[in-house]
Coordinates of N, CA and C in Angstrom, one line a residue:
M103 N 59.8 53.5 278.9 CA 60.9 53.0 279.2 C 61.1 51.5 278.7
E104 N 62.1 51.2 278.0 CA 62.1 50.2 277.6 C 62.6 48.7 278.1
Q105 N 61.9 47.8 278.0 CA 62.1 46.7 278.7 C 63.2 45.7 278.6
P106 N 63.9 45.3 279.7 CA 65.5 44.9 279.2 C 65.4 43.4 278.0
S107 N 64.7 43.2 277.8 CA 64.8 41.8 277.1 C 64.7 42.5 276.1
G108 N 63.9 43.0 275.2 CA 64.1 44.1 274.0 C 64.9 44.9 273.7
T109 N 66.2 45.2 274.8 CA 67.1 46.0 274.9 C 68.0 44.5 274.2
V110 N 68.5 43.8 275.0 CA 68.9 42.5 274.9 C 68.9 42.1 273.4
N111 N 67.7 41.9 273.0 CA 67.3 41.1 271.6 C 67.8 42.1 270.5
R112 N 67.5 43.6 270.8 CA 68.5 44.3 269.6 C 69.5 44.6 269.4
A113 N 70.2 44.2 271.2 CA 71.5 44.5 270.6 C 72.5 42.8 270.1
A114 N 72.0 41.7 270.3 CA 71.9 40.9 270.1 C 71.9 40.3 268.6
L115 N 71.0 41.2 267.8 CA 70.3 40.9 266.5 C 71.8 42.1 265.5
A116 N 71.7 43.3 266.5 CA 72.8 44.2 266.0 C 74.4 43.4 265.7
T117 N 75.2 42.8 266.9 CA 75.6 42.4 267.0 C 76.4 41.4 265.9
A118 N 75.6 40.4 266.1 CA 75.0 39.2 265.1 C 75.0 39.7 263.3
G119 N 74.3 40.5 263.1 CA 74.4 41.3 262.0 C 76.1 42.1 261.3
L120 N 76.3 42.8 262.1 CA 78.0 43.2 262.3 C 78.9 42.5 261.6
V121 N 78.7 41.5 262.6 CA 79.5 39.8 262.5 C 79.1 39.1 260.8
L122 N 77.9 39.0 260.8 CA 78.0 38.5 259.1 C 78.2 39.4 258.2
L123 N 77.7 40.7 258.7 CA 77.9 42.1 257.5 C 79.5 41.7 256.8
S124 N 80.1 41.5 258.1 CA 81.5 42.0 257.7 C 82.5 41.1 257.0
A125 N 82.2 39.5 257.7 CA 82.8 38.0 257.2 C 81.9 38.0 255.6
G126 N 81.1 38.8 255.4 CA 80.7 38.6 253.9 C 81.3 39.5 252.8
I127 N 81.3 40.5 253.4 CA 81.7 41.8 252.8 C 83.5 41.1 252.8
W128 N 83.9 40.9 253.5 CA 85.6 40.4 253.7 C 85.6 39.3 252.5
S129 N 84.5 38.1 252.5 CA 84.6 37.3 252.2 C 84.3 37.3 250.3
A130 N 83.7 38.9 250.1 CA 83.4 39.0 248.6 C 84.8 39.2 248.5
T131 N 85.5 40.1 249.0 CA 86.4 41.2 248.0 C 87.4 40.0 248.3
A132 N 87.7 39.1 248.8 CA 89.2 37.6 249.1 C 89.0 37.7 247.5
G133 N 88.9 37.5 246.5 CA 88.9 36.9 245.5 C 89.9 38.2 244.5
A134 N 90.8 37.7 243.9 CA 92.1 38.7 243.4 C 91.7 39.8 242.3
S135 N 90.4 39.9 241.7 CA 89.9 41.1 240.7 C 89.4 41.9 241.9
V136 N 89.0 41.5 242.6 CA 88.4 42.5 243.8 C 89.2 43.2 244.7
A137 N 90.1 42.1 245.2 CA 91.1 42.4 246.4 C 92.3 43.9 246.2
D138 N 92.5 44.1 244.4 CA 93.2 44.8 244.3 C 93.1 45.9 244.2
R139 N 91.2 45.6 244.8 CA 90.7 47.7 244.3 C 90.7 47.7 245.6
M140 N 90.6 47.1 246.5 CA 90.6 47.6 248.3 C 91.6 48.6 248.3
P141 N 91.7 49.6 249.6 CA 92.5 50.2 250.0 C 92.9 49.4 251.1
G142 N 94.5 50.2 251.0 CA 95.4 49.1 251.7 C 94.9 48.8 253.0
W143 N 94.1 49.8 253.8 CA 94.0 48.9 255.3 C 93.4 48.0 254.8
W144 N 92.5 47.2 254.1 CA 91.6 46.4 254.4 C 92.2 44.9 254.2
P145 N 91.5 44.4 255.0 CA 92.8 43.2 255.6 C 92.1 42.0 254.1
K146 N 93.6 42.2 253.7 CA 93.5 41.2 252.5 C 93.3 39.8 252.9
A147 N 92.7 38.7 252.3 CA 93.2 37.0 252.4 C 93.8 37.0 251.5
D148 N 94.9 35.1 251.8 CA 95.5 35.3 250.5 C 94.5 34.4 249.8
A149 N 94.7 34.3 248.1 CA 93.9 33.1 247.5 C 93.9 31.8 247.7
D150 N 95.1 31.3 248.4 CA 95.3 29.8 248.7 C 94.6 29.2 250.6
A151 N 94.8 30.4 250.9 CA 93.8 30.5 252.1 C 92.7 29.7 252.5
V152 N 93.1 28.7 253.5 CA 91.4 28.1 253.6 C 91.3 27.8 255.0
W153 N 90.2 27.8 255.8 CA 90.2 28.0 257.1 C 90.4 26.6 258.2
V154 N 89.8 25.9 257.1 CA 90.3 24.0 257.7 C 91.1 23.5 256.4
S155 N 92.1 23.1 256.4 CA 93.1 22.4 255.6 C 92.0 21.4 255.4
A156 N 92.6 20.4 254.4 CA 91.8 19.8 253.8 C 92.1 18.0 254.6
G157 N 93.8 18.1 254.9 CA 94.2 17.1 256.2 C 93.5 17.3 257.6
R158 N 93.7 18.2 257.7 CA 93.0 18.5 258.8 C 91.4 18.4 259.1
L159 N 90.6 18.3 258.3 CA 89.2 18.5 257.9 C 88.9 17.0 258.0
A160 N 89.7 15.8 257.1 CA 89.7 14.6 257.4 C 90.2 14.0 258.4
E161 N 91.0 14.6 259.3 CA 91.2 14.1 260.4 C 90.2 13.8 262.0
L162 N 89.2 15.3 261.4 CA 88.4 15.5 262.4 C 87.3 14.9 261.8
R163 N 87.0 13.9 260.8 CA 85.8 13.3 260.6 C 86.3 12.0 260.9
D164 N 87.6 11.3 261.1 CA 87.9 10.6 261.7 C 87.0 10.5 262.7
A165 N 87.3 11.6 263.8 CA 87.0 11.3 265.7 C 86.3 11.0 265.2
T166 N 85.8 10.8 266.3 CA 84.1 9.7 266.6 C 83.1 10.9 267.1
W167 N 83.9 11.9 267.8 CA 83.2 13.0 268.6 C 83.0 14.1 267.2
W168 N 83.5 14.1 266.3 CA 83.1 15.7 265.4 C 82.0 15.7 264.9
V169 N 81.6 14.2 263.8 CA 80.5 14.5 263.6 C 79.2 14.4 264.3
P170 N 78.9 13.9 265.6 CA 78.3 13.8 266.7 C 78.0 15.7 267.5
A171 N 79.1 16.5 267.4 CA 79.1 17.5 267.6 C 78.8 18.3 266.7
V172 N 79.2 18.1 265.8 CA 79.0 19.2 264.8 C 77.3 19.1 264.7
V173 N 76.6 17.8 264.2 CA 75.5 17.9 264.2 C 74.4 17.9 265.8
A174 N 74.8 18.3 266.7 CA 74.1 18.6 267.9 C 74.6 20.4 268.1
A175 N 75.3 20.8 267.8 CA 75.6 22.3 267.6 C 75.2 23.2 267.1
T176 N 74.7 22.4 265.4 CA 73.8 23.0 264.7 C 72.3 22.3 265.1
T177 N 72.0 21.5 265.5 CA 70.5 21.3 266.2 C 70.7 22.3 267.1
L178 N 71.0 23.1 268.0 CA 70.9 23.5 269.1 C 71.1 24.7 268.8
A179 N 71.7 25.1 268.0 CA 71.6 26.6 267.0 C 69.7 27.1 266.3
A180 N 69.9 26.3 265.8 CA 68.4 26.2 265.4 C 67.3 26.1 266.1
L181 N 67.2 25.2 267.3 CA 66.4 25.5 267.9 C 66.1 26.8 268.7
L182 N 67.5 26.8 269.3 CA 67.4 28.5 269.9 C 66.9 29.3 269.4
C183 N 67.1 29.6 267.5 CA 66.5 30.5 266.8 C 65.3 30.0 266.4
L184 N 64.8 29.3 266.8 CA 63.2 28.9 266.1 C 62.7 29.3 267.6
L185 N 63.1 28.9 269.0 CA 62.3 28.7 270.2 C 62.8 30.9 270.3
W186 N 63.4 31.9 269.9 CA 63.6 32.9 270.2 C 62.5 34.1 269.0
A187 N 62.5 33.2 268.1 CA 61.0 33.9 266.8 C 60.3 33.5 267.2
A188 N 59.9 32.1 268.0 CA 58.4 31.9 268.8 C 58.2 33.0 270.1
S189 N 59.1 33.4 270.7 CA 58.7 34.2 271.6 C 58.9 35.3 271.0
R190 N 59.4 35.9 270.2 CA 59.5 37.0 269.7 C 57.6 37.4 269.0
I191 N 57.0 36.4 268.3 CA 56.1 36.2 267.6 C 55.0 36.4 268.5
G192 N 55.0 35.6 269.7 CA 54.1 35.7 270.9 C 52.7 35.3 270.2
G193 N 52.4 34.4 269.8 CA 50.6 34.3 269.8 C 49.7 35.4 269.3
G194 N 50.6 36.5 268.7 CA 49.5 37.2 268.4 C 49.0 38.5 269.2
T195 N 50.0 38.3 270.4 CA 49.8 39.1 271.9 C 50.5 40.7 271.0
R196 N 49.9 41.8 271.7 CA 50.8 42.6 271.3 C 50.9 43.1 273.1
P197 N 52.0 43.9 272.8 CA 52.1 44.7 274.1 C 51.6 46.2 274.7
R198 N 50.9 46.6 273.7 CA 49.8 48.3 273.9 C 48.5 47.8 273.0
V199 N 47.8 48.5 274.1 CA 46.0 48.5 273.7 C 45.9 50.0 273.2
A200 N 45.5 50.1 272.4 CA 44.7 51.4 272.0 C 43.6 51.5 272.6
L201 N 43.3 52.3 273.4 CA 42.0 52.6 274.2 C 41.3 53.4 273.5
T202 N 41.5 54.3 273.1 CA 40.0 55.3 272.2 C 40.9 56.1 271.0
S203 N 39.7 56.6 270.5 CA 40.2 57.0 268.9 C 41.0 57.9 268.7
R204 N 41.5 58.7 270.2 CA 42.2 59.9 270.1 C 43.7 59.3 270.6
G205 N 44.3 58.4 270.5 CA 45.4 57.7 270.2 C 45.9 57.0 271.9
A206 N 44.4 57.4 273.4 CA 45.2 56.7 274.4 C 45.6 55.2 274.0
V207 N 46.7 55.0 274.7 CA 47.5 53.7 274.6 C 47.9 53.2 276.0
L208 N 47.8 52.1 276.1 CA 47.6 51.0 277.4 C 48.7 50.0 277.4
R209 N 49.6 50.0 278.2 CA 50.8 49.1 277.9 C 50.5 48.0 278.7
T210 N 50.2 46.8 278.2 CA 50.1 45.8 279.4 C 51.0 45.3 280.3
R211 N 52.0 45.4 279.8 CA 53.1 45.2 280.9 C 52.7 46.5 282.1
A212 N 52.6 47.9 281.8 CA 52.3 48.2 283.0 C 50.9 48.1 283.7
L213 N 49.0 47.7 283.3 CA 48.5 47.0 284.2 C 49.1 46.0 284.3
A214 N 49.9 45.2 283.7 CA 50.1 44.1 284.7 C 50.8 44.2 286.1
D215 N 51.6 45.2 286.0 CA 52.7 45.6 287.1 C 51.7 46.2 288.0
L216 N 50.5 47.0 287.9 CA 49.9 47.5 288.8 C 49.2 47.2 289.7
L217 N 48.8 45.6 289.1 CA 47.6 44.8 289.0 C 48.0 44.1 290.1
T218 N 49.1 43.5 289.9 CA 50.0 42.7 290.6 C 50.7 43.7 292.6
R219 N 51.0 44.9 292.0 CA 50.9 45.3 293.2 C 49.8 45.5 294.0
R220 N 48.5 46.2 293.4 CA 47.7 45.8 294.2 C 46.9 44.8 295.3
T221 N 47.1 43.8 294.3 CA 46.7 42.7 294.7 C 47.6 42.3 295.8
S222 N 49.2 42.0 295.6 CA 49.7 41.9 296.8 C 49.4 42.9 298.4
A223 N 48.6 44.0 297.5 CA 48.9 44.8 299.3 C 47.7 44.5 299.5
V224 N 46.3 43.5 299.1 CA 45.4 42.9 299.5 C 45.5 42.2 301.1
P225 N 45.1 42.8 302.1 CA 45.7 41.8 303.3 C 45.1 40.6 303.3
G226 N 45.9 39.2 304.2 CA 45.5 38.0 303.6 C 46.3 37.2 302.6
V227 N 46.9 38.0 301.4 CA 47.9 37.9 300.8 C 49.3 38.2 300.4
A228 N 49.8 36.5 300.3 CA 51.0 36.6 300.9 C 52.4 36.3 299.5
H229 N 51.3 36.4 298.5 CA 52.2 36.6 296.7 C 51.2 36.4 296.1
S230 N 51.3 37.2 294.9 CA 50.6 37.5 294.1 C 51.6 37.6 292.3
R231 N 50.6 37.2 291.1 CA 51.7 36.7 290.1 C 50.7 37.4 289.4
V232 N 50.9 38.9 288.6 CA 49.1 38.7 287.4 C 49.9 39.2 286.1
A233 N 49.3 38.3 285.1 CA 49.9 39.0 283.7 C 48.8 39.1 282.9
V234 N 49.3 40.0 281.7 CA 47.9 40.7 280.6 C 49.1 40.5 279.7
R235 N 47.6 40.1 278.7 CA 48.1 39.8 277.3 C 46.7 40.4 276.3
A236 N 47.1 40.7 275.2 CA 45.9 41.3 274.7 C 45.9 40.9 273.3
R237 N 44.1 40.4 272.9 CA 44.3 40.3 271.9 C 43.1 40.4 270.7
R238 N 43.1 40.9 270.1 CA 41.9 41.3 269.4 C 40.8 41.9 270.2
G239 N 41.7 43.2 270.3 CA 40.8 44.0 271.4 C 40.3 44.0 272.6
R240 N 40.9 42.6 273.6 CA 40.6 42.2 274.6 C 41.7 41.8 275.2
L241 N 41.6 42.0 276.4 CA 42.7 41.4 277.3 C 42.3 40.2 278.6
Y242 N 43.0 39.6 278.4 CA 43.2 38.5 279.5 C 43.9 38.6 280.6
V243 N 43.5 38.7 281.3 CA 44.3 38.9 282.7 C 44.1 37.4 283.4
R244 N 45.4 37.1 283.5 CA 45.4 36.0 284.9 C 46.6 36.1 285.7
A245 N 45.7 35.7 286.8 CA 46.2 36.2 288.4 C 46.0 35.0 288.9
H246 N 47.7 34.8 289.8 CA 47.9 33.6 290.4 C 48.1 34.8 291.8
V247 N 47.0 33.6 292.6 CA 47.6 34.1 294.1 C 47.8 33.7 295.3
R248 N 48.5 33.8 296.1 CA 49.0 32.9 297.3 C 48.4 33.1 298.6
L249 N 47.8 32.7 299.7 CA 47.2 33.5 300.9 C 47.5 33.1 301.7
T250 N 47.5 33.7 302.9 CA 48.5 33.4 304.0 C 47.8 32.4 304.9
A251 N 48.3 31.7 305.7 CA 47.7 30.0 306.1 C 46.6 30.4 306.8
D252 N 46.5 31.3 307.3 CA 44.8 31.6 308.5 C 43.8 32.6 307.6
T253 N 43.8 33.0 306.5 CA 43.2 33.3 305.7 C 41.8 32.7 305.1
A254 N 40.8 33.6 305.3 CA 39.8 32.8 304.2 C 39.8 33.2 302.8
P255 N 39.1 32.9 302.3 CA 39.2 33.6 300.5 C 38.4 34.2 300.0
N256 N 37.2 33.7 300.9 CA 35.8 34.6 300.4 C 36.1 35.9 300.7
G257 N 36.7 37.0 301.7 CA 37.0 38.4 301.7 C 38.1 38.6 301.0
V258 N 38.7 38.1 300.7 CA 39.9 38.0 299.1 C 39.0 37.9 298.1
L259 N 38.7 37.2 298.0 CA 37.4 37.1 296.3 C 37.5 38.6 296.2
L260 N 36.8 38.6 297.3 CA 35.8 40.0 297.1 C 36.2 41.5 296.8
T261 N 37.5 41.2 297.1 CA 38.6 42.1 297.2 C 38.8 42.8 295.8
L262 N 39.2 41.6 295.5 CA 40.1 41.3 293.9 C 39.2 41.3 292.8
A263 N 37.8 40.6 293.2 CA 36.6 41.0 292.1 C 36.7 42.8 292.0
A264 N 36.4 43.5 292.8 CA 36.9 45.0 292.7 C 37.6 45.4 291.9
L265 N 38.7 44.9 292.7 CA 40.2 45.3 291.5 C 40.0 45.2 290.4
M266 N 39.8 43.9 289.8 CA 39.2 43.0 288.6 C 38.0 44.8 287.8
E267 N 37.6 44.7 287.9 CA 36.0 46.0 288.0 C 37.0 46.8 287.4
E268 N 37.6 47.7 288.3 CA 38.4 49.1 287.9 C 39.4 48.3 286.9
A269 N 40.0 47.6 287.1 CA 40.8 47.2 285.2 C 39.7 47.1 284.3
R270 N 38.6 46.9 284.7 CA 37.7 47.0 283.2 C 37.1 47.5 283.0
A271 N 37.0 49.0 284.1 CA 36.5 50.2 283.7 C 37.5 51.2 283.1
A272 N 38.7 50.7 283.9 CA 40.2 51.1 283.3 C 40.2 50.9 281.4
A273 N 40.3 49.9 281.1 CA 40.7 49.3 280.0 C 39.2 49.2 279.0
A274 N 38.2 50.4 278.8 CA 37.3 50.3 278.7 C 37.5 51.0 277.7
P275 N 37.4 50.6 276.0 CA 36.3 49.7 275.3 C 36.6 48.1 275.6
C276 N 37.9 48.1 275.8 CA 38.2 47.0 275.6 C 37.9 45.6 276.3
R277 N 37.6 44.8 276.0 CA 37.0 44.0 276.6 C 37.5 43.0 277.8
V278 N 37.6 43.0 279.5 CA 38.4 42.4 279.9 C 37.8 41.0 280.4
L279 N 38.7 40.3 280.4 CA 39.0 38.4 280.2 C 39.6 38.0 281.6
T280 N 39.0 37.8 282.8 CA 39.6 37.8 284.2 C 39.6 36.2 284.1
H281 N 41.2 35.8 285.0 CA 41.1 34.1 285.7 C 41.5 34.3 286.8
V282 N 40.7 33.8 287.9 CA 42.0 34.4 289.0 C 42.2 32.8 289.7
R283 N 43.5 32.4 290.5 CA 44.2 30.9 290.8 C 44.1 31.8 292.2
I284 N 43.7 31.0 293.2 CA 43.7 31.0 294.8 C 44.4 29.9 295.5
S285 N 45.4 30.2 295.8 CA 46.0 29.0 297.0 C 46.2 29.6 297.6
S286 N 47.3 28.5 299.1 CA 47.3 29.4 300.2 C 48.3 28.3 300.2
R287 N 48.9 28.7 301.8 CA 50.6 28.4 302.1 C 49.8 27.4 303.0
S288 N 50.9 26.5 303.1 CA 50.3 25.3 303.8 C 50.1 25.6 305.6
H289 N 49.3 24.7 306.3 CA 49.8 24.7 308.1 C 51.0 24.6 308.1
R290 N 51.5 23.1 308.0 CA 52.1 22.1 308.1 C 53.4 23.2 308.7
T291 N 54.0 22.4 309.5 CA 55.5 22.8 309.7 C 56.1 22.5 308.8
A292 N 57.6 22.8 308.9 CA 59.0 22.4 308.5 C 59.2 20.9 309.8
H293 N 59.5 20.0 309.0 CA 59.9 18.7 309.2 C 61.9 18.9 309.2
V294 N 62.0 18.4 310.0 CA 63.7 18.2 311.1 C 64.4 16.6 310.4
R295 N 64.9 16.1 309.9 CA 65.5 15.4 310.1 C 66.7 15.0 310.3

């Protein structure tokens, strides 16, 4: 099953690509030599038509808000594109890892979901969150476990260690490195003012 973010990314890229492609084709066919050869249903642009007239552009440049707004919008668009590209690269992480030479594949998201459910089911655990990243034949498992207020961490830690050993056995031949962070809920009661 495809992740929603992948679907959204593909839809956004396809929409942007179609808009840019159609705008580029329309602009390329606006010249008189090409426009005469286009079919009758094709939208034709006037040879003298402009998007913003010279007078209107001069008025906008004279306004104090125009230049900072254009610079801010362009900078924001560039930063959003860079952030999106950086999130897609992901620092060399891969969502899938080959486990054997015969084609068995492990999805890191599936392993993270399973470990999150298993750690949340441990008695004394109030909340857990597990992230799994794959890099160069290794799996990096980071777990954050929040205990209930009256739970001793020793018993929970032993159970978590057994769960991580199961994950190591399931992910063989990949090497699994784990980092578990345990915190607890406060005993304090809420203050009312």
